Coordinates of C-alpha atoms in Angstrom, one line a residue:
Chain A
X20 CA 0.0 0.0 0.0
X21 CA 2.6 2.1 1.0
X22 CA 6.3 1.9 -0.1
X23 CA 9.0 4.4 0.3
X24 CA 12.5 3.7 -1.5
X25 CA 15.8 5.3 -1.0
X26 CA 14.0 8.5 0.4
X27 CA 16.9 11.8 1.0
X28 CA 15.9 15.5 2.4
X29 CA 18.4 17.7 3.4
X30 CA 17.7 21.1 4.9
X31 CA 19.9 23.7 4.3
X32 CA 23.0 21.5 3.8
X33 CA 22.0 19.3 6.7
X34 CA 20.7 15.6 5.3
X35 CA 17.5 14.7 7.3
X36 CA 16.7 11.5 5.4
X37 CA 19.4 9.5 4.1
X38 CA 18.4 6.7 2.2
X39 CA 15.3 5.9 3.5
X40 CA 13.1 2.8 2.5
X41 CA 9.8 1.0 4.3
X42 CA 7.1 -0.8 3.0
X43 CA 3.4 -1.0 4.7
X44 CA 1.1 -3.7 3.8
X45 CA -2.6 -2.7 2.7
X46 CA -4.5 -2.8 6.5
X47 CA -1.1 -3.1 8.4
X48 CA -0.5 -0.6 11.2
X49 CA 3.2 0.2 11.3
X50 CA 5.0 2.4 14.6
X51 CA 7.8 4.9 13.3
X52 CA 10.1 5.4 16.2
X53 CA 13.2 7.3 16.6
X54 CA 14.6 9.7 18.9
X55 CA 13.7 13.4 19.0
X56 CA 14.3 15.6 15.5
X57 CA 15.6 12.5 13.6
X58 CA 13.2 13.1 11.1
X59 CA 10.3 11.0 11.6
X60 CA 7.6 13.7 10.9
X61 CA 9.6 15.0 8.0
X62 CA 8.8 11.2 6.5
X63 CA 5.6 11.0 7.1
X64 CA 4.9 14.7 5.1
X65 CA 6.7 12.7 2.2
X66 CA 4.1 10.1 2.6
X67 CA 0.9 12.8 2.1
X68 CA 2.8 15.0 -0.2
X69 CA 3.3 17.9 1.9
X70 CA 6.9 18.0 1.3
X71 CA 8.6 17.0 -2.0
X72 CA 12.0 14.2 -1.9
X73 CA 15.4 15.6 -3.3
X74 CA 16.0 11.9 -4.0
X75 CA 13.9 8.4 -4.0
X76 CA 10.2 8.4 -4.1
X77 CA 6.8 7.8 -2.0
X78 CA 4.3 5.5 -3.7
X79 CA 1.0 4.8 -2.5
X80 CA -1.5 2.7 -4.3
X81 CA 0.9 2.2 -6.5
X82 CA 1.2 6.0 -7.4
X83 CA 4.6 7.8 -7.1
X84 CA 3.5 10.8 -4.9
X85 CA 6.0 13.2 -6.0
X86 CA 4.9 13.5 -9.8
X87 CA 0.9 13.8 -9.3
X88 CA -0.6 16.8 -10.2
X89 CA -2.4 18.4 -8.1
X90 CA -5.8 16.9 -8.9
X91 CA -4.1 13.5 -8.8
X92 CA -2.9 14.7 -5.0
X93 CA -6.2 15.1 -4.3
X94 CA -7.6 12.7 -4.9
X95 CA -5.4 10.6 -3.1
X96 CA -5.5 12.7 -0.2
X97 CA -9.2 12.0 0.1
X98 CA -8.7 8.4 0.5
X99 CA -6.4 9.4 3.6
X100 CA -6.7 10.8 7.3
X101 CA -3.8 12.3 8.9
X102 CA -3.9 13.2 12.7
X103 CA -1.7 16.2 13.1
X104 CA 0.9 16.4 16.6
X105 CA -1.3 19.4 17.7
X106 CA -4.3 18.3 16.5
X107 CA -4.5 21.5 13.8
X108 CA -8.4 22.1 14.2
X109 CA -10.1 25.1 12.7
X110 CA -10.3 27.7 16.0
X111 CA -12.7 29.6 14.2
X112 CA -15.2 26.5 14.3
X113 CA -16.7 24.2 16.8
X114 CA -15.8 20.8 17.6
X115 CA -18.9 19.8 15.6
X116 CA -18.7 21.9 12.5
X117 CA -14.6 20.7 12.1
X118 CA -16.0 17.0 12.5
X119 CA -19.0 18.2 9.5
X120 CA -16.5 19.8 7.3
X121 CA -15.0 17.3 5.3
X122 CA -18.0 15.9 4.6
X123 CA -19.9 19.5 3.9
X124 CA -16.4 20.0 1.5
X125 CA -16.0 16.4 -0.1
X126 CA -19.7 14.8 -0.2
X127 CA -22.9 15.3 -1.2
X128 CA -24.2 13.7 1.8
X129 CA -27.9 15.1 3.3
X130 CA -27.2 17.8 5.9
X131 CA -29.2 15.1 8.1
X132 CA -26.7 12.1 7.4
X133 CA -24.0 14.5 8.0
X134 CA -25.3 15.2 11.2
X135 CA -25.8 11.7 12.1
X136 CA -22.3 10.4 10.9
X137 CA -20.6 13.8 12.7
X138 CA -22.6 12.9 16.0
X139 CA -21.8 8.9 15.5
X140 CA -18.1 9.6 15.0
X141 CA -17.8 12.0 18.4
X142 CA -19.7 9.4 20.2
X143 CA -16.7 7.0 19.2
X144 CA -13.8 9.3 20.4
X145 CA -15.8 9.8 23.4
X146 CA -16.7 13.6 22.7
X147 CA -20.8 13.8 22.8
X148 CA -21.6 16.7 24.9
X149 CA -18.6 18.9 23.6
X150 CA -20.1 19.3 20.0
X151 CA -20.3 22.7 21.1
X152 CA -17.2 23.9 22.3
X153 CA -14.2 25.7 20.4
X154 CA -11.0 24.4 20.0
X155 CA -9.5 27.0 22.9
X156 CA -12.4 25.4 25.0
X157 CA -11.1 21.8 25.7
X158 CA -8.3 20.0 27.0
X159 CA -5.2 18.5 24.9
X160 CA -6.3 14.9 24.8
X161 CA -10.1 16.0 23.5
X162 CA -8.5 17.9 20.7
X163 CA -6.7 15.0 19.9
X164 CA -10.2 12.9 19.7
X165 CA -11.6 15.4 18.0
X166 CA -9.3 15.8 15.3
X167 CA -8.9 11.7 15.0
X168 CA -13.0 12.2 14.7
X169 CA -12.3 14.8 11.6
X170 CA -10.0 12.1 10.4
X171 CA -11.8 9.3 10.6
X172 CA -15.3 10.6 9.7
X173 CA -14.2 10.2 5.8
X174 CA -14.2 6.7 6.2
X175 CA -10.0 6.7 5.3
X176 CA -7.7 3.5 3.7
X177 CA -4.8 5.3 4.9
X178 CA -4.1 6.8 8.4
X179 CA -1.1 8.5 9.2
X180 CA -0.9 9.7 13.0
X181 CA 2.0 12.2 13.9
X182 CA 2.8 11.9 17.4
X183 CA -0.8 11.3 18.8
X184 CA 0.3 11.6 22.7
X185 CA 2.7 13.8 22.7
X186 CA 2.0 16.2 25.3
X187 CA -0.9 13.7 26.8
X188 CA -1.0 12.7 30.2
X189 CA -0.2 9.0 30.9
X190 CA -4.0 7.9 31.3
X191 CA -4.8 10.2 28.2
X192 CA -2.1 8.9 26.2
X193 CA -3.3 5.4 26.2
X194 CA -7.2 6.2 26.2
X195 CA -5.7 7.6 22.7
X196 CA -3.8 4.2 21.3
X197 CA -6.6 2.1 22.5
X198 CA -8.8 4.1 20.8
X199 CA -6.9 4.1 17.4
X200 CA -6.8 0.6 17.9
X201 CA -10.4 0.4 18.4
X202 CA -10.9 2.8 15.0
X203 CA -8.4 0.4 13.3
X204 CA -10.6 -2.8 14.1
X205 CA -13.8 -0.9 12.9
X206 CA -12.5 0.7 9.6
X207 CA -9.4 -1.6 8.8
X208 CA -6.9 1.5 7.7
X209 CA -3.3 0.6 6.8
X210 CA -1.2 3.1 9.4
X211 CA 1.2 4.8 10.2
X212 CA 2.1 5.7 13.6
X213 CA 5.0 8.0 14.7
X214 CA 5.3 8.0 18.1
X215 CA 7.7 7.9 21.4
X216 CA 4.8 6.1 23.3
X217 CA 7.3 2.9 24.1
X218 CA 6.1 0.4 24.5
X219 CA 2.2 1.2 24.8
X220 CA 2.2 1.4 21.7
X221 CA 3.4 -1.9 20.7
X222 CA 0.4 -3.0 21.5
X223 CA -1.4 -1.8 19.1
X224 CA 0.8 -2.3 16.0
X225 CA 1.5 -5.0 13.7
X226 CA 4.9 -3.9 13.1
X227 CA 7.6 -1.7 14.4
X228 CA 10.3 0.8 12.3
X229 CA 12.8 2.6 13.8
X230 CA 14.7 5.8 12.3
X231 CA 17.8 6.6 13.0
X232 CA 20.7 8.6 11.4
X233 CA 18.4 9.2 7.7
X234 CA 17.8 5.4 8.0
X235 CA 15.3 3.1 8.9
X236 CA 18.1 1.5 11.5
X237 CA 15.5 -1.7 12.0
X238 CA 12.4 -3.0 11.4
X239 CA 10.7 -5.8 12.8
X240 CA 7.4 -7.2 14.9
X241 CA 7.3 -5.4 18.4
X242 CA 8.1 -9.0 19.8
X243 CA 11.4 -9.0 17.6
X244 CA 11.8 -4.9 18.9
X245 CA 11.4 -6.0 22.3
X246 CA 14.5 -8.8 22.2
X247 CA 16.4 -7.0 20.0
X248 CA 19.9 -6.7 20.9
X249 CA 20.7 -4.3 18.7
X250 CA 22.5 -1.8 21.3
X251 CA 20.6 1.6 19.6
X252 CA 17.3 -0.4 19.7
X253 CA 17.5 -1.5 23.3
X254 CA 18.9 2.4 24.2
X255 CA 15.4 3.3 23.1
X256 CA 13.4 0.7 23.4
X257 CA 15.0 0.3 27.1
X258 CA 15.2 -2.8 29.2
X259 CA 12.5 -4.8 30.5
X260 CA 10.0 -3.6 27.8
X261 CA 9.5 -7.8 27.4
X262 CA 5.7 -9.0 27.9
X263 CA 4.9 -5.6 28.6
X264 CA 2.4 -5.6 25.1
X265 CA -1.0 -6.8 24.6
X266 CA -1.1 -8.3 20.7
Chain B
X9 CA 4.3 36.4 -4.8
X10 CA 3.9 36.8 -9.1
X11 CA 3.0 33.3 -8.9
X12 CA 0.9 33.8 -5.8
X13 CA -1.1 36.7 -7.4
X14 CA -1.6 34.7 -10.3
X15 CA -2.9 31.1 -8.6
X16 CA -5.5 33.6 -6.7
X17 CA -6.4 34.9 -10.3
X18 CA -6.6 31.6 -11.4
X19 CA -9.1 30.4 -8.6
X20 CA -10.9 33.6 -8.7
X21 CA -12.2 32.7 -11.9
X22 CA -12.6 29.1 -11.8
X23 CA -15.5 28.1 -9.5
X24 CA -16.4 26.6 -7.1
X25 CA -16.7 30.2 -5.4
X26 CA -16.9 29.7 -1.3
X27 CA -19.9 32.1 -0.7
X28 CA -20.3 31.7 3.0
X29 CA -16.7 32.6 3.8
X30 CA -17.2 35.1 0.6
X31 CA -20.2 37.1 2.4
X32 CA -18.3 36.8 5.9
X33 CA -15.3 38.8 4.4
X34 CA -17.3 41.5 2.8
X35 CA -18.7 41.8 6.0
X36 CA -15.4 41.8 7.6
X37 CA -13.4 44.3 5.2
X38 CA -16.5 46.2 4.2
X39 CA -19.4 47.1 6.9
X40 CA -16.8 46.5 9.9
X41 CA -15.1 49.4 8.4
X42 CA -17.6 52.1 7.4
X43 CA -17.1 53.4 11.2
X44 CA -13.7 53.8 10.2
X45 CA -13.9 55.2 6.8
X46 CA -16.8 57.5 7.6
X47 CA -14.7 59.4 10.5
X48 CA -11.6 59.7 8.2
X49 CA -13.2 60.6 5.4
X50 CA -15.5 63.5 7.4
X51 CA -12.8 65.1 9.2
X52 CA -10.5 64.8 5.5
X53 CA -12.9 66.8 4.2
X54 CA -13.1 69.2 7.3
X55 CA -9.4 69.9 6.8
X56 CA -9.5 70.3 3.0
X57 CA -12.9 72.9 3.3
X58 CA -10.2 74.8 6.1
X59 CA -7.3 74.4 4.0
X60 CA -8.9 75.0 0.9
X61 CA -10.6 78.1 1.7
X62 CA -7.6 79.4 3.1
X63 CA -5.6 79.1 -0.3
X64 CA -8.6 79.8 -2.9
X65 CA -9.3 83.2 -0.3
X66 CA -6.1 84.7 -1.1
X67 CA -6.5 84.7 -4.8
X68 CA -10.4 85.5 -4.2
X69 CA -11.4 82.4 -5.5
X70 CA -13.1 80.6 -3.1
X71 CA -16.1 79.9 -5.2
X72 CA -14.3 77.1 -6.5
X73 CA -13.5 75.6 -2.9
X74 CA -16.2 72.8 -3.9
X75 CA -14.3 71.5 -6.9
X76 CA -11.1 71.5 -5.0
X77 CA -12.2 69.7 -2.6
X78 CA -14.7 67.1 -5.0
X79 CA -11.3 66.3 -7.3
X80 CA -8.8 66.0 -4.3
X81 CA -11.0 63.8 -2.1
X82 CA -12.1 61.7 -5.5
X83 CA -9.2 61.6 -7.9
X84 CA -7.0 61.4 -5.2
X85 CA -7.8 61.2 -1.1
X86 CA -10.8 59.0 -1.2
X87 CA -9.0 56.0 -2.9
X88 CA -5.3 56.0 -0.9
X89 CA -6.7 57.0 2.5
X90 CA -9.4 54.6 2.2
X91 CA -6.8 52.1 1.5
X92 CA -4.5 52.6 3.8
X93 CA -7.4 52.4 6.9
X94 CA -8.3 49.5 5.5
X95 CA -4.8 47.6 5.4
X96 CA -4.6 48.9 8.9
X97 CA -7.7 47.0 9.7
X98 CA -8.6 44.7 7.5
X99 CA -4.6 43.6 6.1
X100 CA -3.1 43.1 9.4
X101 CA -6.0 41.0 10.1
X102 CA -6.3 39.0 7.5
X103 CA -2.1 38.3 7.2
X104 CA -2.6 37.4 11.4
X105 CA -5.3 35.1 11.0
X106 CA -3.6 33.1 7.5
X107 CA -0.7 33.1 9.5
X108 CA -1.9 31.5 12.8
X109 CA -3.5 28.8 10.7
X110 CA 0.0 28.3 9.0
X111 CA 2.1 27.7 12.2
X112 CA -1.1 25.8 13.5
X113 CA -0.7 23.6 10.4
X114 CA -4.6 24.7 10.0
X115 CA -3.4 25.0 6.0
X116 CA -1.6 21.8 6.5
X117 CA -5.1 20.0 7.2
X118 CA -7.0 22.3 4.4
X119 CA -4.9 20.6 2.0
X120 CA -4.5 17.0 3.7
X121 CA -8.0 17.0 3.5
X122 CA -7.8 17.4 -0.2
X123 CA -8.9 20.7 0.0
X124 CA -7.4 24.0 -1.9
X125 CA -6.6 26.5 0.6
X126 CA -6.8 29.2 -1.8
X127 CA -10.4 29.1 -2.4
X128 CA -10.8 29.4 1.1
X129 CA -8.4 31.6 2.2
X130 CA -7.4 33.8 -0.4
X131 CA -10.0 34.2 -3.2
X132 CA -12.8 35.3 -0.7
X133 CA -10.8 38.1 0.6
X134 CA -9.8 38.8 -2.6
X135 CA -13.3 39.5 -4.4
X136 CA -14.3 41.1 -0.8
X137 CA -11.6 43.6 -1.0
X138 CA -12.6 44.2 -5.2
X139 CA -16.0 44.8 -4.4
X140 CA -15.6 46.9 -0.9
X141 CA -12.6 49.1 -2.0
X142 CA -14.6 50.9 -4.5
X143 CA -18.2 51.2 -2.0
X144 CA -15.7 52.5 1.0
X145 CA -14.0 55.2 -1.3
X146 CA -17.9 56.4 -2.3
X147 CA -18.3 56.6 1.1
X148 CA -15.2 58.4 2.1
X149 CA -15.9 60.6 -1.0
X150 CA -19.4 61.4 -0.3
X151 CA -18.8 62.1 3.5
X152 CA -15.8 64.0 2.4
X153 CA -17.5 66.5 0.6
X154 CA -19.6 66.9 2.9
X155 CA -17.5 67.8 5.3
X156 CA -15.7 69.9 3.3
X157 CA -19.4 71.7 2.7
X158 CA -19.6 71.8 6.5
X159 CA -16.5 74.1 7.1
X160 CA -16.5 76.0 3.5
X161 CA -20.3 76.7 3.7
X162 CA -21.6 76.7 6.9
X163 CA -18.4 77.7 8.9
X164 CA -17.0 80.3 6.4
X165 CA -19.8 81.5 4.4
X166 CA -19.5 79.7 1.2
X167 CA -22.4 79.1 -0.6
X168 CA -24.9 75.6 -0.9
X169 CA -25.2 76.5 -4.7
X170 CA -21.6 77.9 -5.3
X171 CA -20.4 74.9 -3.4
X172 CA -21.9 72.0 -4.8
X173 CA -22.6 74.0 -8.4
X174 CA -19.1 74.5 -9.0
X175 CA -18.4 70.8 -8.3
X176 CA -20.7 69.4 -11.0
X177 CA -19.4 71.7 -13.5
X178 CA -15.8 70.5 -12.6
X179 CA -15.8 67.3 -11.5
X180 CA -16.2 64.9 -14.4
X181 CA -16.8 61.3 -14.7
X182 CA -13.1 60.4 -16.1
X183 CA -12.0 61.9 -12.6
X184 CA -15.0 59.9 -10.6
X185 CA -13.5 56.5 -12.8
X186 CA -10.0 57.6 -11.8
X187 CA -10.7 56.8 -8.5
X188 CA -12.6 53.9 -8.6
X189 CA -9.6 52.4 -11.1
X190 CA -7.5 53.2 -8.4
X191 CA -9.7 52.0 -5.5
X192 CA -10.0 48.6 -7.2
X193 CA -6.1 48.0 -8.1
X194 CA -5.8 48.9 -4.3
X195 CA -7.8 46.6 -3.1
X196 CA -5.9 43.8 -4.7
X197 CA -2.4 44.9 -3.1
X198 CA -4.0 44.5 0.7
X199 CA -5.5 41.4 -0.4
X200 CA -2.3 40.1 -2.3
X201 CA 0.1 41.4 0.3
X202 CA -1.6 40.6 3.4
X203 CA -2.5 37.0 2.3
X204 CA 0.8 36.3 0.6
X205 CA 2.7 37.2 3.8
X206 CA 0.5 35.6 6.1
X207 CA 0.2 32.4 3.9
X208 CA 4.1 32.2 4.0
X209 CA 4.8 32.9 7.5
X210 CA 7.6 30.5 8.6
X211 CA 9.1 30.7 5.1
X212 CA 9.5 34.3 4.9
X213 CA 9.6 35.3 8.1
X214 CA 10.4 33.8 11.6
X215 CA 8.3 30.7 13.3
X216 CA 5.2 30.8 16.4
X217 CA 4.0 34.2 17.4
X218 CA 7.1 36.2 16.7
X219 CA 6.8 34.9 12.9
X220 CA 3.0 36.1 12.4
X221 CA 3.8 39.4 14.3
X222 CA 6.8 40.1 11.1
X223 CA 4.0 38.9 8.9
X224 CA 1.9 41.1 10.0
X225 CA 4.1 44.4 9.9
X226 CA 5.4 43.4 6.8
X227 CA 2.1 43.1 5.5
X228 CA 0.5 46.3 6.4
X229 CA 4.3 48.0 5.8
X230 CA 4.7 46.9 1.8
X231 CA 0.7 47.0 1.4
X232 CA 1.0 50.5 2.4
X233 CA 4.1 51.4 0.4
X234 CA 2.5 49.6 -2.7
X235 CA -0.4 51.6 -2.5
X236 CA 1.6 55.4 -2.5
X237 CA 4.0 53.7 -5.0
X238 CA 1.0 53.0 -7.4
X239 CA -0.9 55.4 -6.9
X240 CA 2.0 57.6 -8.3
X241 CA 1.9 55.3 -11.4
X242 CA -1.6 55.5 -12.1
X243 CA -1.9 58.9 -11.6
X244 CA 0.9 59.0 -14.2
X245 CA -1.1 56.9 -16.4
X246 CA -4.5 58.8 -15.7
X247 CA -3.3 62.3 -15.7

C-alpha cells in the first residue's frame, strides 16, 4: 500500500533522510520510532505529499506521490486521514462543525446524514456533549479525539498519525492508542504511527520501524523490537520492555 | 508572490466560489469598516474645506473651494486613505489570521483534506476587497465632501449652490473613474500582500507568534508602500 524507497531530504546542507526505505502492507499498522528531530515527521509529510524528496520516491497505491498533479494529489488525499501532533483544528469552528467539514467540502451527503455520521463519530472518540465547544475550549487529549473524529469521519484507507500523545497525560495517552486501535478494528486502515509512546504502543501495531541517522536502523514485529539486541534499539526501546504488550 | 497573485487569479475565476466565507469577508473588510472610513473621510474633508478656503481666499477664488475639494478627495484622497485604513484594519488582520492557521498547520489539514486553501483563504478576501474598495471610497468621498461643505459653507460663508454647483461643472466622470480604477487596483495589493505574507509565515519570516507578528508588519508595511507607489503610477497613467 505504502512503499518508500531510498527516500533523501536535506535542509539547508543538513541531510534529514538518508536513504530511507519501508514498505506498509494494505491494512497493516506500522509504529515509526526514533529519537527526538531524527526526522520522523519530515517522513511522514513525504508520505501525504506535503513535502517534496530531493532523491527516491513515496508510492501509495501504487502512485509515485511526487509527480501527481495536483488533482491526482487530491484525490489521493481524500482516501487518507492524517492526525496532526497538535491536532490542527479550525479555532474559528466548533468541535462539531470541524468533524461536518470534510463531509460539507467532499460529499454530497444530506445535511441530516452528515449530522448523524458527525454525532456517531464524536460518540466514538468519546466527545458527545462537547459538539459545542471551540477548539480553545477543551483539553489536549479531547483535541486529539476530536481531530482523529475529523479524520476518521471520511471513512479513510490510509491513516497517518503524527505523534498522537505527545504532550498527553499518561492515562490520556493510552485512552488515545486504545482508541486508534479500536478505530483500526472498525475501519481496517493501513497506518502509520510516529510516536515515542514505548512500549504502549506496541500493543497496538502490527509492526515496528525505527529511524535513525536518515535510515530506517530496523524494522521488525514489536516482539522482535522487544528482544532485540541491537545496542541503539535497546537504548530506546529500554530494558524490561518484554511481555509488557498486549497483541 | 507573481505566482501567488496569479494562482488567486486563477481560482478567482474558476469556481467553485466559497460564498459563505465570501459574504463573511465582505462583511469583515467592508461594513466592519464604514465606522472607520466615515470618521476619516468626514474630518479629510473638514481639513480640506479649512485648508482650501484658506488658499482659494487669497487669490479670491473661493467659489471654486467645492471643486477642489470634489477632485482631491475623489481623484486622489478617497481612494489612498481609504486604503490605507483599510490595510490597517482589514490587512493586518487577514495576514494574522492566515498566519496562525499556517504555524497551527490549519493549512496543512486544508490541503490534507484534499482541500485548496486558496479558495478558502485567499480568493474570498480577494473578491471582498474588489468589491468593498470601491463602495468604501464612495463613502469616504461622499462624507468627504460633505464635510468639506460643513467648514467651506456653513463655517465660512461659502455658498450651498456655489459649493456643490461649481463641483458638477468641474468634476467629471473620467475623474469619478480615476478613483474607482484606483480604489479597485488597491484593493488587490491589501489582499495580495496581506495574504501572501500571512500564507508564508515561517518561510519568509520567523516561526510561532514572533513569525505572524513580522508577517503582520510586513504586510501592512509593503501593502502601504504599494499603494503610494501605485498610486504615483496611475496617476501618471490617468493624468
Amino acid at each position: 500500500m505504502i512503499e518508500i524507497e531510498g527516500l533523501h531530504k536535506s535542509f539547508d546542507g543538513n541531510e534529514v533522510l538518508s536513504g530511507v526505505s519501508l514498505a506498509i502492507n494494505k491494512g497493516e499498522v506500522v509504529a515509526l520510532i526514533g529519537g527526538s528531530g531524527c526526522g520522523k515527521s519530515v517522513l511522514v509529510k513525504h508520505v501525504v505529499g506535503l513535502m517534496k524528496p530531493d532523491r527516491g520516491r513515496v508510492i501509495v497505491d501504487g502512485r509515485e506521490i511526487s509527480t501527481l498533479n495536483s488533482r491526482g494529489l487530491r484525490e489521493l488525499r481524500a482516501r487518507l486521514g492524517f492526525l496532526f501532533q497538535g491536532g490542527a483544528l479550525f479555532d474559528s469552528m466548533t468541535v462539531f462543525e470541524n468533524v461536518v467539514f470534510p463531509l460539507k467540502e467532499k460529499t454530497k451527503l444530506s445535511d441530516e446524514l452528515i449530522r448523524t455520521r458527525a454525532f456517531k463519530e464524536l460518540e466514538l472518540v468519546g466527545l458527545s456533549g462537547s459538539e459545542h465547544k471551540y477548539p480553545s475550549q477543551i483539553s489536549g487529549g479531547m483535541v486529539k479525539r476530536a481531530a482523529l473524529a475529523r479524520a476518521l469521519v471520511m471513512d479513510p484507507e490510509i491513516m497517518v498519525f503524527d505523534e498522537p500523545t505527545t504532550g498527553l497525560d499518561p492515562v490520556i495517552g493510552l485512552a488515545i492508542l486504545r482508541l486508534i486501535d479500536a478505530c483500526h478494528r472498525r475501519l481496517s486502515f493501513t497506518g502509520l504511527i510516529v510516536t515515542h509512546e514505548i512500549p504502549k504502543v506496541f500493543s497496538i501495531v502490527d509492526r515496528v520501524a525505527m529511524l535513525h541517522k536518515g535510515i530506517i536502523w530496523a524494522e521488525g514485529s514489536p516482539q522482535e523490537f522487544v528482544s532485540s539486541k541491537d545496542s541503539v534499539v535497546r537504548e530506546f526501546v529500554g530494558e524490561g520492555t518484554e511481555g509488557s504488550f498486549i497483541r | 508572490m507573481g505566482l501567488f497573485l496569479v494562482r488567486t487569479l486563477f481560482y478567482t475565476f474558476i469556481p467553485p466560489l466559497k460564498f459563505a466565507r465570501f459574504l463573511k469577508q465582505i462583511r469583515f473588510i467592508g461594513f466592519q469598516s464604514t465606522i472607520v472610513i466615515l470618521l476619516t473621510g468626514g474630518f479629510s474633508g473638514m481639513v480640506l474645506g479649512f485648508q482650501g478656503f484658506y488658499s482659494l481666499s487669497r487669490f479670491g477664488s473661493d467659489a471654486f473651494l467645492g471643486p477642489m475639494v470634489g477632485l482631491a478627495l475623489i481623484k486622489e484622497l478617497g481612494p489612498v486613505i481609504t486604503a490605507l485604513m483599510v490595510t490597517g484594519r482589514a490587512g493586518s488582520a487577514i495576514a494574522a489570521e492566515i498566519g496562525i492557521m499556517r504555524i497551527s498547520e490549519q493549512i496543512d489539514a486544508l490541503e490534507l483534506m484534499g482541500l485548496n486553501p486558496y479558495r478558502y483563504l485567499v480568493v474570498p478576501n480577494f473578491l471582498a476587497a474588489i468589491i468593498c474598495l470601491p463602495l468604501l471610497t464612495a463613502i469616504f468621498d461622499v462624507v468627504g465632501i460633505f464635510g468639506g461643505f460643513l467648514i467651506g459653507g456653513k463655517l465660512l460663508g461659502v455658498g450651498a449652490g456655489t459649493y456643490f454647483g461649481e463641483m458638477a461643472n468641474y468634476v467629471e466622470m473620467r475623474d469619478i473613474m480615476e478613483g474607482v480604477y484606483k480604489s479597485l487596483s488597491f484593493g488587490i495589493i491589501i489582499v495580495w500582500v496581506s495574504c501572501f505574507k500571512g500564507y508564508y509565515t515561517g518561510i519568509f519570516t520567523g516561526f510561532g507568534a514572533e513569525g505572524v507578528s513580522s508577517a503582520t508588519t510586513q504586510a501592512v508595511v509593503l501593502s502601504s508602500v504599494l499603494i503610494l507607489v501605485w498610486d504615483y503610477f496611475m496617476t501618471s497613467l490617468l493624468f
